[in-house]
Every structure is written in C-alpha cells, then in structure tokens.
mmCIF file of C-alpha atoms in Angstrom:
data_model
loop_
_atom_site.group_PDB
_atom_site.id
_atom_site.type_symbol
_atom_site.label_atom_id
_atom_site.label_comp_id
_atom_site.label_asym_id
_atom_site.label_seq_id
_atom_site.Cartn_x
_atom_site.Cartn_y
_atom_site.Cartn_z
ATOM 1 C CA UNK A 217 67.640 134.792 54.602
ATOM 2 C CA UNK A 218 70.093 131.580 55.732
ATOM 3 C CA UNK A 219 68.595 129.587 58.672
ATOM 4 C CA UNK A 220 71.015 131.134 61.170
ATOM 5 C CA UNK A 221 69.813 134.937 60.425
ATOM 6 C CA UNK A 222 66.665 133.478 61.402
ATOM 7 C CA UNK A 223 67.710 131.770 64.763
ATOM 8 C CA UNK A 224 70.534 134.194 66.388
ATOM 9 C CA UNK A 225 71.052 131.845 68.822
ATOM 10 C CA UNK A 226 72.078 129.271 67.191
ATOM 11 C CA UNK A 227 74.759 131.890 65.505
ATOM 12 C CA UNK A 228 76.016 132.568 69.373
ATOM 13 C CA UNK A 229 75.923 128.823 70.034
ATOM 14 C CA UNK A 230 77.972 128.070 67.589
ATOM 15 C CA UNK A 231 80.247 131.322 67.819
ATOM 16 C CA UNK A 232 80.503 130.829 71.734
ATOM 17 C CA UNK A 233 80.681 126.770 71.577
ATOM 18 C CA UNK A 234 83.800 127.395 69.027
ATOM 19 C CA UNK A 235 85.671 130.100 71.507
ATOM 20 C CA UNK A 236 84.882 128.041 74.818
ATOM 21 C CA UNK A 237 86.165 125.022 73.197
ATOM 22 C CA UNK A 238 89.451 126.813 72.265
ATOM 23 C CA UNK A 239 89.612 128.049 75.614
ATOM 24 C CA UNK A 240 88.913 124.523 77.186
ATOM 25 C CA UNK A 241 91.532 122.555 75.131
ATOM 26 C CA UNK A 242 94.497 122.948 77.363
ATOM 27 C CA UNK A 243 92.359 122.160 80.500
ATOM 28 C CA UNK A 244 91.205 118.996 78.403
ATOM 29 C CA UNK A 245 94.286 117.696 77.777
ATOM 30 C CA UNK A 246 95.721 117.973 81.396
ATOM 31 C CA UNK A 247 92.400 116.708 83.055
ATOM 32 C CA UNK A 248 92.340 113.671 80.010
ATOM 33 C CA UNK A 249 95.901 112.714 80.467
ATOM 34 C CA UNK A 250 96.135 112.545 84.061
ATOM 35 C CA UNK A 251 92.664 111.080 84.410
ATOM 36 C CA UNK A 252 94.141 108.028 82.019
ATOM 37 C CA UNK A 253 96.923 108.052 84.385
ATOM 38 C CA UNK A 254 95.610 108.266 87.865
ATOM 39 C CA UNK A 255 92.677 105.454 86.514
ATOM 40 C CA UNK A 256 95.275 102.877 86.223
ATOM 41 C CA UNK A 257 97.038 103.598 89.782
ATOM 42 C CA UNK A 258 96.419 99.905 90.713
ATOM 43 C CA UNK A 259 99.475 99.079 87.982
ATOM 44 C CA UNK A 260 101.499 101.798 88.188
ATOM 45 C CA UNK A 261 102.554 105.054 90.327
ATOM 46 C CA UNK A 262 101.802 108.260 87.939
ATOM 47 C CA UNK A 263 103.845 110.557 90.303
ATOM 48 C CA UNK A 264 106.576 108.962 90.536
ATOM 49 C CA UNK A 265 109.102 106.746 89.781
ATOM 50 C CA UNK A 266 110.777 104.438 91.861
ATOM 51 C CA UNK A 267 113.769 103.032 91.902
ATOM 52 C CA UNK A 268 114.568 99.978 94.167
ATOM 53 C CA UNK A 269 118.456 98.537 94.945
ATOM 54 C CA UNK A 270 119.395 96.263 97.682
ATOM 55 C CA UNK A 271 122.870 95.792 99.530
ATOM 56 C CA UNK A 272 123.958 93.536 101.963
ATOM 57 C CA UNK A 273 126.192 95.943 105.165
ATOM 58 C CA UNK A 274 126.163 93.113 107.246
ATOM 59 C CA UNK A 275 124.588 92.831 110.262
ATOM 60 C CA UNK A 276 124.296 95.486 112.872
ATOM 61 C CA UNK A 277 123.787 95.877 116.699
ATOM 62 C CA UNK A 278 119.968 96.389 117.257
ATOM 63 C CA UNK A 279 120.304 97.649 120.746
ATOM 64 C CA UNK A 280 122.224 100.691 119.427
ATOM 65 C CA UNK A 281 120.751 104.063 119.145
ATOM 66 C CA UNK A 282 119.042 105.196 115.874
ATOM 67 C CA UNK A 283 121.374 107.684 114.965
ATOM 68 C CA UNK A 284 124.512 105.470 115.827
ATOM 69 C CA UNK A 285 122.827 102.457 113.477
ATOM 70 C CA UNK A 286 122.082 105.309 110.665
ATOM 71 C CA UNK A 287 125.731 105.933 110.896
ATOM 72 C CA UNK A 288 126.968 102.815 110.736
ATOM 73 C CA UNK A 289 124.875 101.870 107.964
ATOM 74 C CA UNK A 290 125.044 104.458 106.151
ATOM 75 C CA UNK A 291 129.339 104.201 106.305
ATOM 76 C CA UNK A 292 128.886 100.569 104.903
ATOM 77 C CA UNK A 293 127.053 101.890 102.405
ATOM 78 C CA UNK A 294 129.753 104.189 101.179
ATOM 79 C CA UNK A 295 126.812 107.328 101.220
ATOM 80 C CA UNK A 296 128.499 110.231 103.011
ATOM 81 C CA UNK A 297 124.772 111.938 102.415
ATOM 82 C CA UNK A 298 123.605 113.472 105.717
ATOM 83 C CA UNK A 299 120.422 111.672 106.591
ATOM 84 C CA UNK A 300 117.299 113.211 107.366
ATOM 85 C CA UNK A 301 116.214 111.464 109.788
ATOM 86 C CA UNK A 302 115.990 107.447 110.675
ATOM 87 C CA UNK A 303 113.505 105.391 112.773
ATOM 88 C CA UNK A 304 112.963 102.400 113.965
ATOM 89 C CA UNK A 305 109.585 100.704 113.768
ATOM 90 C CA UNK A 306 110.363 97.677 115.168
ATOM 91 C CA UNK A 307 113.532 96.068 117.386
ATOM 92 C CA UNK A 308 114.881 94.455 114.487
ATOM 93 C CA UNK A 309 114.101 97.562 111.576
ATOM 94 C CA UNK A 310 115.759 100.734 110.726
ATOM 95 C CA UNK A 311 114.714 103.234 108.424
ATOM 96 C CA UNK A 312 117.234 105.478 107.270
ATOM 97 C CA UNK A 313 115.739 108.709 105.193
ATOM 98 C CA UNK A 314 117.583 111.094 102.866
ATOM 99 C CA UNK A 315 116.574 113.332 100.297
ATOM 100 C CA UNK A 316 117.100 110.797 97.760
ATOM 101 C CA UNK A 317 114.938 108.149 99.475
ATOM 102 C CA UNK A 318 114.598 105.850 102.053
ATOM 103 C CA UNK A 319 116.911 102.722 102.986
ATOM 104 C CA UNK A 320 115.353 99.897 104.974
ATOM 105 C CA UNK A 321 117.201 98.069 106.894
ATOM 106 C CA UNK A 322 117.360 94.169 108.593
ATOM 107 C CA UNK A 323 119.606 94.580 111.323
ATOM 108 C CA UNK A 324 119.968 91.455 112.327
ATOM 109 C CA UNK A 325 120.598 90.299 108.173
ATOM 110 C CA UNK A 326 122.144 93.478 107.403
ATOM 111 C CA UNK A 327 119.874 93.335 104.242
ATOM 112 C CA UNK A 328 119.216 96.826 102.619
ATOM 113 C CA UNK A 329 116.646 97.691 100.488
ATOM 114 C CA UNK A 330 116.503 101.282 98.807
ATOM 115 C CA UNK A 331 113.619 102.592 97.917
ATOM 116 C CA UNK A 332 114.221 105.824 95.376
ATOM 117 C CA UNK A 333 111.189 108.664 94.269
ATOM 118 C CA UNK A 334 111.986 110.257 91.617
ATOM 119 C CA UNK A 335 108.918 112.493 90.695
ATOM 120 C CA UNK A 336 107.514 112.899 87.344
ATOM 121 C CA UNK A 337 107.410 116.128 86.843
ATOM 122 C CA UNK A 338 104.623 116.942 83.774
ATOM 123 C CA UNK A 339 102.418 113.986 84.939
ATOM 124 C CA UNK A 340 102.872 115.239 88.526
ATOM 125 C CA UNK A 341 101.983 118.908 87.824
ATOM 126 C CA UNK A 342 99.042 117.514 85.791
ATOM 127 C CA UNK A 343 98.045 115.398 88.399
ATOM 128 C CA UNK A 344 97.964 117.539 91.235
ATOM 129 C CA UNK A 345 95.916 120.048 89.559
ATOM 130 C CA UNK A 346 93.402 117.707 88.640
ATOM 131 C CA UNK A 347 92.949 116.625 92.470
ATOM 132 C CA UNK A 348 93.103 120.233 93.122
ATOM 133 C CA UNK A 349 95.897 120.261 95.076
ATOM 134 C CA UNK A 350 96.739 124.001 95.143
ATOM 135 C CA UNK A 351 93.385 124.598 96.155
ATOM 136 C CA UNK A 352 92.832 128.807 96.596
ATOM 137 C CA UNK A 353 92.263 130.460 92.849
ATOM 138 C CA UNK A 354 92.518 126.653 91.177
ATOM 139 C CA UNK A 355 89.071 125.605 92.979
ATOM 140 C CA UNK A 356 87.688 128.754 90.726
ATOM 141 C CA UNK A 357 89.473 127.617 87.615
ATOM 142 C CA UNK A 358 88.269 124.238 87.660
ATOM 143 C CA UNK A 359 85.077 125.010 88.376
ATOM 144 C CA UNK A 360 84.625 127.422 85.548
ATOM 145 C CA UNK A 361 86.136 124.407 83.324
ATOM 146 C CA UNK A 362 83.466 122.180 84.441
ATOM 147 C CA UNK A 363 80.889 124.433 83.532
ATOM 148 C CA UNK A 364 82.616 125.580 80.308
ATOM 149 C CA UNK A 365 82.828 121.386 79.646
ATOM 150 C CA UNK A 366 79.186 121.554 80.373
ATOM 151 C CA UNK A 367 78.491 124.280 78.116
ATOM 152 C CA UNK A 368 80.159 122.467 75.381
ATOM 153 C CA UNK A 369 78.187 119.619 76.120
ATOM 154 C CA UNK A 370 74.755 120.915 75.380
ATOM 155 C CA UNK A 371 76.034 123.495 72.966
ATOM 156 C CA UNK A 372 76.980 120.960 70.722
ATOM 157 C CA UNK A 373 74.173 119.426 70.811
ATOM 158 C CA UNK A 374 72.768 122.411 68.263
ATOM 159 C CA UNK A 375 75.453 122.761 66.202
ATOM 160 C CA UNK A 376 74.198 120.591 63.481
ATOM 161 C CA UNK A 377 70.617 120.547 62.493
ATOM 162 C CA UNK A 378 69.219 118.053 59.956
ATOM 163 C CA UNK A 379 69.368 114.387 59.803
ATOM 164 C CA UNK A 380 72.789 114.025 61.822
ATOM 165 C CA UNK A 381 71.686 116.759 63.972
ATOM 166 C CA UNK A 382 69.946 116.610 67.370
ATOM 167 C CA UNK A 383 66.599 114.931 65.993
ATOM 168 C CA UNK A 384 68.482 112.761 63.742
ATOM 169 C CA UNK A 385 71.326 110.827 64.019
ATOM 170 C CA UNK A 386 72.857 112.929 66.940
ATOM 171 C CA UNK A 387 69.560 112.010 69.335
ATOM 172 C CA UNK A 388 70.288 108.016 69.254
ATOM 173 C CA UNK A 389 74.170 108.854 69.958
ATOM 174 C CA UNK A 390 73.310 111.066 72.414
ATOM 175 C CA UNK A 391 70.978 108.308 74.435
ATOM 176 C CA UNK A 392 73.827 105.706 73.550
ATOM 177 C CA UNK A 393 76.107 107.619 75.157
ATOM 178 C CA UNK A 394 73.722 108.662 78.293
ATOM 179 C CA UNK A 395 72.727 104.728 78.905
ATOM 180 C CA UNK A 396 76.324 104.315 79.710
ATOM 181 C CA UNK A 397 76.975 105.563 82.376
ATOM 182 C CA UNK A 398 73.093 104.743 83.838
ATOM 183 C CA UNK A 399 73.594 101.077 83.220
ATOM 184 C CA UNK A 400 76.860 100.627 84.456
ATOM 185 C CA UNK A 401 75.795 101.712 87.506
ATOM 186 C CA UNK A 402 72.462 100.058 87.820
ATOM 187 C CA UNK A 403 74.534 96.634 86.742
ATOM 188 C CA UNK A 404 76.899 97.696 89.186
ATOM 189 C CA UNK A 405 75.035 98.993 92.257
ATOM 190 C CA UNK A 406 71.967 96.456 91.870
ATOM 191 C CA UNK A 407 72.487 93.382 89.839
ATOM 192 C CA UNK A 408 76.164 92.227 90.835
ATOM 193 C CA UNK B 291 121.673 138.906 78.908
ATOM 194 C CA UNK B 292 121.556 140.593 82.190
ATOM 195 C CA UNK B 293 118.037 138.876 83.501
ATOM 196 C CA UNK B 294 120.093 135.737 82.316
ATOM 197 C CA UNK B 295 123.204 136.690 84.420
ATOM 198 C CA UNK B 296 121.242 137.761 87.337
ATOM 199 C CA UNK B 297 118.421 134.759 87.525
ATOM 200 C CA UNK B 298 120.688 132.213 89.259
ATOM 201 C CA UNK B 299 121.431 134.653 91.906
ATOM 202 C CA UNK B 300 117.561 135.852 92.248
ATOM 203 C CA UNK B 301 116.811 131.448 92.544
ATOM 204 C CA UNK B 302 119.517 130.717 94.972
ATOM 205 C CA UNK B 303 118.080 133.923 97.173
ATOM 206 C CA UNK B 304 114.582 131.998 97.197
ATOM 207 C CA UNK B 305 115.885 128.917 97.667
ATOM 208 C CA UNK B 306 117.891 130.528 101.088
ATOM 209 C CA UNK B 307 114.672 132.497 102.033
ATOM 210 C CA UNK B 308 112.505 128.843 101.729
ATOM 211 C CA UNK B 309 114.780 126.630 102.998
ATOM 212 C CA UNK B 310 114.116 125.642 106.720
ATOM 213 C CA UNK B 311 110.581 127.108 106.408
ATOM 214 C CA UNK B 312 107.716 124.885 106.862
ATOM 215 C CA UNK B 313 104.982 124.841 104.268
ATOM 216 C CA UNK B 314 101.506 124.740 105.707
ATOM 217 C CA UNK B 315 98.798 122.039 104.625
ATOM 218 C CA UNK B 316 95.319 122.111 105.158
ATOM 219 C CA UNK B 317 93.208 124.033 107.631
ATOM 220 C CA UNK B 318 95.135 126.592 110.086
ATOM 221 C CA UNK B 319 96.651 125.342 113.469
ATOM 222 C CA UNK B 320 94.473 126.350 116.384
ATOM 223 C CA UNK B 321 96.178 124.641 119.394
ATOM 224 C CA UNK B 322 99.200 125.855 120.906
ATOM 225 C CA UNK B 323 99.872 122.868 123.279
ATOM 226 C CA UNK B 324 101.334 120.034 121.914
ATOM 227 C CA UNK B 325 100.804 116.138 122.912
ATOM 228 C CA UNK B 326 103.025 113.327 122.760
ATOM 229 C CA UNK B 327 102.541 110.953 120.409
ATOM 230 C CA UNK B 328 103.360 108.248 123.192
ATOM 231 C CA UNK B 329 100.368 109.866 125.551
ATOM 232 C CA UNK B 330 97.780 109.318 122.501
ATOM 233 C CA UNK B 331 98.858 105.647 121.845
ATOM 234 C CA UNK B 332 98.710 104.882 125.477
ATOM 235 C CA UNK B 333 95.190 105.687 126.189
ATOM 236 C CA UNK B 334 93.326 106.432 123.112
ATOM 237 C CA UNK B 335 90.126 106.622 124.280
ATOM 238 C CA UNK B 336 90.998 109.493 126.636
ATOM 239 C CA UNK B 337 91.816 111.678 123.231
ATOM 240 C CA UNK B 338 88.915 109.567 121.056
ATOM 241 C CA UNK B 339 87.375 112.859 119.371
ATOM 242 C CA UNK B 340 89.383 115.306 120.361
ATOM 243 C CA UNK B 341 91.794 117.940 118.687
ATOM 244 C CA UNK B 342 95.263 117.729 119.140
ATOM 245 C CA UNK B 343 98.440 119.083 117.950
ATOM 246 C CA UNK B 344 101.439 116.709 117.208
ATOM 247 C CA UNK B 345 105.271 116.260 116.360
ATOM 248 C CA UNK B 346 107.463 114.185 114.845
ATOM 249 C CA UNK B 347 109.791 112.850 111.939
ATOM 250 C CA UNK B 348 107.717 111.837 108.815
ATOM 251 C CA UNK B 349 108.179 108.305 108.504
ATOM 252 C CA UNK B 350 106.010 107.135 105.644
ATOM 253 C CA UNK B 351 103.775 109.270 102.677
ATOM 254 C CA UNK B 352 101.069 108.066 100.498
ATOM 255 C CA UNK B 353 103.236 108.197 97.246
ATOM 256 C CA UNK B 354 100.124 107.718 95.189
ATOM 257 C CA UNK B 355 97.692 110.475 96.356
ATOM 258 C CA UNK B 356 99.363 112.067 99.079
ATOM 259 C CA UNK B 357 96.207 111.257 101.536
ATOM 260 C CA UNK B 358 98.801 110.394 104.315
ATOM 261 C CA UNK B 359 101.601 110.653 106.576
ATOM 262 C CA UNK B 360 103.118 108.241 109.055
ATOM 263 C CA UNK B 361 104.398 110.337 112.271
ATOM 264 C CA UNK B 362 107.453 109.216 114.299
ATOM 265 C CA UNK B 363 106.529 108.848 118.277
ATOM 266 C CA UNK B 364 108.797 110.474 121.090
ATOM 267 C CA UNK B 365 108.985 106.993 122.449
ATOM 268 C CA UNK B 366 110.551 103.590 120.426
ATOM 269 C CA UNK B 367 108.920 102.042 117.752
ATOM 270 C CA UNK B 368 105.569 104.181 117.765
ATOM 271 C CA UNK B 369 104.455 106.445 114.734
ATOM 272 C CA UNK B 370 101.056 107.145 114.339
ATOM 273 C CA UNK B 371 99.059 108.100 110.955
ATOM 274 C CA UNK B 372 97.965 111.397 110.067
ATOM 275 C CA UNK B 373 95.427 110.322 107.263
ATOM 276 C CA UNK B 374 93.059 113.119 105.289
ATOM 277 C CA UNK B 375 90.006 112.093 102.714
ATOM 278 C CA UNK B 376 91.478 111.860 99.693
ATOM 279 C CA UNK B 377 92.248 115.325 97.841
ATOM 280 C CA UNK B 378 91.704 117.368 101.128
ATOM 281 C CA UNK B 379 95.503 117.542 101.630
ATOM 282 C CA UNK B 380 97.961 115.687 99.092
ATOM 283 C CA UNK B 381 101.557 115.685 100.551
ATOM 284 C CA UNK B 382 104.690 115.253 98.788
ATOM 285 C CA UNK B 383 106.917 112.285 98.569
ATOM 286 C CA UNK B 384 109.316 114.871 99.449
ATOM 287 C CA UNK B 385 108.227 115.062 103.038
ATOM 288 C CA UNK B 386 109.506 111.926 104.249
ATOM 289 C CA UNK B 387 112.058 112.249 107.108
ATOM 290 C CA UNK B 388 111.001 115.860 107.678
ATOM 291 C CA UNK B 389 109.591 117.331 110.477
ATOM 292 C CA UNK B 390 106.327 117.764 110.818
ATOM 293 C CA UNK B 391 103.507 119.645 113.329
ATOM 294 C CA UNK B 392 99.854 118.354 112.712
ATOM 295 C CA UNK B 393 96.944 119.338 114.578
ATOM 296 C CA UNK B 394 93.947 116.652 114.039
ATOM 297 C CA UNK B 395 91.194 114.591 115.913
ATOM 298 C CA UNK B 396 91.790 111.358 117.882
ATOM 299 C CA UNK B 397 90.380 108.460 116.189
ATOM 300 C CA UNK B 398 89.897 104.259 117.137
ATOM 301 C CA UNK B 399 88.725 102.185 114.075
ATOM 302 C CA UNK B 400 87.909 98.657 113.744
ATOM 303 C CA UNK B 401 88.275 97.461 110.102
ATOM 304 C CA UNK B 402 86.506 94.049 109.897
ATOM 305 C CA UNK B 403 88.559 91.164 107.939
ATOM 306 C CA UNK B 404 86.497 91.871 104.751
ATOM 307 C CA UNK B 405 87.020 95.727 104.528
ATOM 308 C CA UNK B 406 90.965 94.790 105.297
ATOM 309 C CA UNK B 407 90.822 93.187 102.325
ATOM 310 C CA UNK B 408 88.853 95.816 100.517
ATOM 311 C CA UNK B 409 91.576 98.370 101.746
ATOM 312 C CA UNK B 410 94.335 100.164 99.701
ATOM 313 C CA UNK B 411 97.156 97.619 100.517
ATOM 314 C CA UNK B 412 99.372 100.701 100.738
ATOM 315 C CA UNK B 413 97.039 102.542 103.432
ATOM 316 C CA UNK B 414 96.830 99.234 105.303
ATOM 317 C CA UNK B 415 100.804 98.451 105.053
ATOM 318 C CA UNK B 416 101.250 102.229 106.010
ATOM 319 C CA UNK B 417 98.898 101.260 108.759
ATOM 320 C CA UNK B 418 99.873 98.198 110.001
ATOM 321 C CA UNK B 419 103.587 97.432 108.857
ATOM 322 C CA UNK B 420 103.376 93.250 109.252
ATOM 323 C CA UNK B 421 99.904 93.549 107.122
ATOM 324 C CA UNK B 422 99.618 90.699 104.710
ATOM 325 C CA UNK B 423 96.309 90.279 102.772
ATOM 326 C CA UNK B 424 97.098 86.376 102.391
ATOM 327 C CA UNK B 425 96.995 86.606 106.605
ATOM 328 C CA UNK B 426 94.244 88.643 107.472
ATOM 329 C CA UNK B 427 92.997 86.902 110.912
ATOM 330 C CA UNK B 428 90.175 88.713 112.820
ATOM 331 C CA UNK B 429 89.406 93.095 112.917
ATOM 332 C CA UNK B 430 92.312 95.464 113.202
ATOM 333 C CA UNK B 431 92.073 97.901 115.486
ATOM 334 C CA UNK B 432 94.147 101.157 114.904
ATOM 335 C CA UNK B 433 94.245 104.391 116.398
ATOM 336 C CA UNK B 434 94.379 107.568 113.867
ATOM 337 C CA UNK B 435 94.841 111.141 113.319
ATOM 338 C CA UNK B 436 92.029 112.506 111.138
ATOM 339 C CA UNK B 437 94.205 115.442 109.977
ATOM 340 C CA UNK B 438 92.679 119.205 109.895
ATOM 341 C CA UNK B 439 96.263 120.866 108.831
ATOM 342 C CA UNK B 440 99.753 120.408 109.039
ATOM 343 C CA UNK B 441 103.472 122.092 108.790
ATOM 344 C CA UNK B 442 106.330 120.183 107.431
ATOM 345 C CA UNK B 443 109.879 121.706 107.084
ATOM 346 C CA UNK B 444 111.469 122.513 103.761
#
C-alpha cells in the first residue's frame, strides 16, 4: 500500500493544491505584474504615458475671459480641437483641457506646455483590478484568490515529505522566508 | 460575417447611448441642494464636517492612483480638492475638464513642514499649485473635500 493510500489527504492536497494552482495562475500573473509595476510608482507612471511638448503663442491678454484666452490660444496653436473646458488658477495661468490633454499656459510669456495621457491599456486593466477598482463582483473574486493563494500556501507545504519536505529541508526555507517579512518590519518600525 | 458587418453599428449605438451620461463613483448622492464652491472656501469652518454636494469643471486627477480630483470654483481662480483614501474611488485621467457633481464632507487640515515633505509631491502640487519641497516655510493649511461619491460626464 503506497504512502498516499494510507494518508487520503495528502492525495486531496496534492490533487486540490494542483487544480487551485491552475486556477490561480492568471490571477498571479495580473496581481505579480502590476504589483512590480505600481511598487516602482516613485520612477515611473504605470497607467499612463505622458507625453510633454512646449510652444511659444506669444503672449496673451490676462484680463480676458477664459473662454476668449482658450480661443486665442488654442488658434495660435493651430488645434481646431474643441476644448473641454479651461481654467484659470491664477491671474497669470490658463489651463486649456481637451480630450487629448491639457495645455498650460504663461500668459504673460505665452509659454505652452502640453501635457499628453496616453493610457496603457494591459498595465492599466491590470492595475485597476488589483486596487479593486470595479469593486461589486471583483471584491468576491479577489477575495476568493487570496484565500485560494492561501490555500496554496499551506498546501504546499505537504506536498513533499522526506528530507526536502516540511521537516526537512522545506522547514528552514519556510522560517527563512517567514523572518522576512518579521524583521523587516521590526528593523523598520523599531530600530531605524 | 454578419456579427462582423453588424458590430460597428451595435458599438457606435453604445457609444451614442453613453455619451453625455455621467458615470457614478463611489457611494450614492444623498443631497439634492448644491453649494458653491466659492461659499465653502469663504468660510470653511461654517461647512467643517459637514456633507455637501458640489459642481464644477475637473481641473486636475491623480494620474497615478486616481485618489483625486481638483474641482473648478464658480468664482476666479478657486478649485477645491475632492480627495478619497486611496483605492476607495480611482478616477480616470480621462476626467479632466469634465464636469463633475460630488457630494463629500468639509474638511481644514494643517500639514506641519515635516509631513509636507513626507507628502506625495503630486497630492501636495495638486494641493497647493506654487508647492516646492526645496521651499517649504511653516504648516499649510488647506481646506478639502473628503469625497463619499461622485458623477462625472462621459
């Protein structure tokens, strides 16, 4: 009689640890990639990508309305674009917004900056759903992926028995890769 | 063949049906009156904790996690930030220069010097347009939406 006829659980740990972990391999990958690329949002912005031009219109009346300034810059500009909307924060600002992005201008410089979003689309999607950002059913998903990632967690603790199982080899891993996370944040929280 | 004839037609008729409609964020509106933005920035300790309903032009989004929106006042000049906890709400990029209705409570915070320069640069820009780290001088005081929910036109 094999070990495993012996211990039926161990047969459904491995059975269920195997189909869970098929299951959970598309999560994985879109909670992995977007958790490398929201980590690193100091350096770089994972939703989008900007673009940034500048112009020079020349420079422009400040006491005149928004709309009339828009205009006006926007003519200079050569953009026959409808704007969305433009505002000025301060006397000597105007923003000018269109679906495209947003020009800034000086008014009394007639600088322009534009400032373009251009959304990346896979990273975005993947990104989104990992801050739960469609909220309703995806709360539910997500948290039957965390438990399915915690299931595979202990599950696979059992898979192997022996000397690189859980008493062997796997134990002193396993407490490697526990201490951490626990010192980090000791070193973190107490000693810096 | 036909599906393939027929699905440009079937996206342009949701496109029609969607566009001008706002999409909804966060928790449902409540309040039916709305208050000027101008009324707020005036006396902000009248509305300090209370729920209000505003509108205005988007004039600034948190590109990186959506956790804000700028609001255009009805006077010159003023806007005043609609800001959720991270995750709550996450707006598009795509919402600035829209129009948008936000209901949310009244808030007046004082950020110290050191949590300025703690701050995400980007929240503290979007809240204070002449911030520079390198000139941080004294606390900050800023008055704030906490946002509850919000419409913004497609």
């Amino acid at each position: 009689m094999s070990p495993d006829a012996r211990r039926p659980w161990r047969r459904w740990n491995t059975a269920l640890h195997r189909d869970i972990g098929y299951l959970a391999v598309g999560l994985t990958l879109v909670y992995a990639l977007s958790g490398l690329a929201v980590n690193h949002m100091a350096h770089w912005n994972p939703n989008y990508r900007r673009t940034v031009k500048t112009f020079d219109v020349g420079p422009l009346d400040p006491q005149l309305p928004e709309e009339e300034l828009a205009a006006q810059t926007l003519t200079r500009l050569r953009v026959s674009e409808k704007p969305r909307s433009a505002f000025q924060p301060d006397p000597d600002s105007l923003e000018i917004y269109l679906k495209e992005g947003k020009y800034s201008v000086d008014l009394p410089t007639g600088k322009v900056l534009f400032e373009g979003t251009v959304p990346r689309p896979v990273l975005m999607a993947m990104n989104r759903l990992h801050l739960n950002a469609p909220k309703q059913a995806w709360t539910w998903i997500a948290d039957a992926y965390a438990i399915s990632l915690a299931f595979l967690a202990l599950s696979g603790l059992f898979i192997l028995r022996g000397k690189n199982g859980i008493t062997g080899r796997g134990a002193w891993l396993t407490t490697l890769g526990c201490a951490i996370p626990v010192g980090y944040w000791i070193w973190w929280a107490y000693l810096t | 063949m036909k599906f393939r004839f027929f699905a440009p037609l079937f996206v342009c008729a949701a496109l029609s049906l969607t566009a001008g409609e706002a999409k909804h964020y966060g928790q449902p509106m409540t309040l039916k009156t709305e208050t000027k933005i101008s009324e707020i920035l005036a006396s902000p300790e009248k509305f300090k904790g209370k729920r209000v309903r505003i509108r205005g032009t988007v004039t600034n989004v948190c590109e990186e996690r959506g956790c804000y929106l700028n609001i255009k006042g009805d006077k010159k000049f003023q806007e005043l930030m609609f800001k959720v906890d991270d995750g709550v709400i996450v707006f598009p990029a795509s919402a600035l220069g829209r129009e948008a209705v936000a209901e949310g409570t009244v808030d007046i915070l004082v950020f110290s010097e050191k949590e300025q320069k703690e701050m995400c640069p980007v929240e503290a820009k979007a809240l204070n347009r002449k911030f520079d780290p390198a000139k941080i001088k004294g606390p900050l005081t800023v008055v704030r939406l906490n946002g509850l929910g919000a419409d913004i036109t497609s």
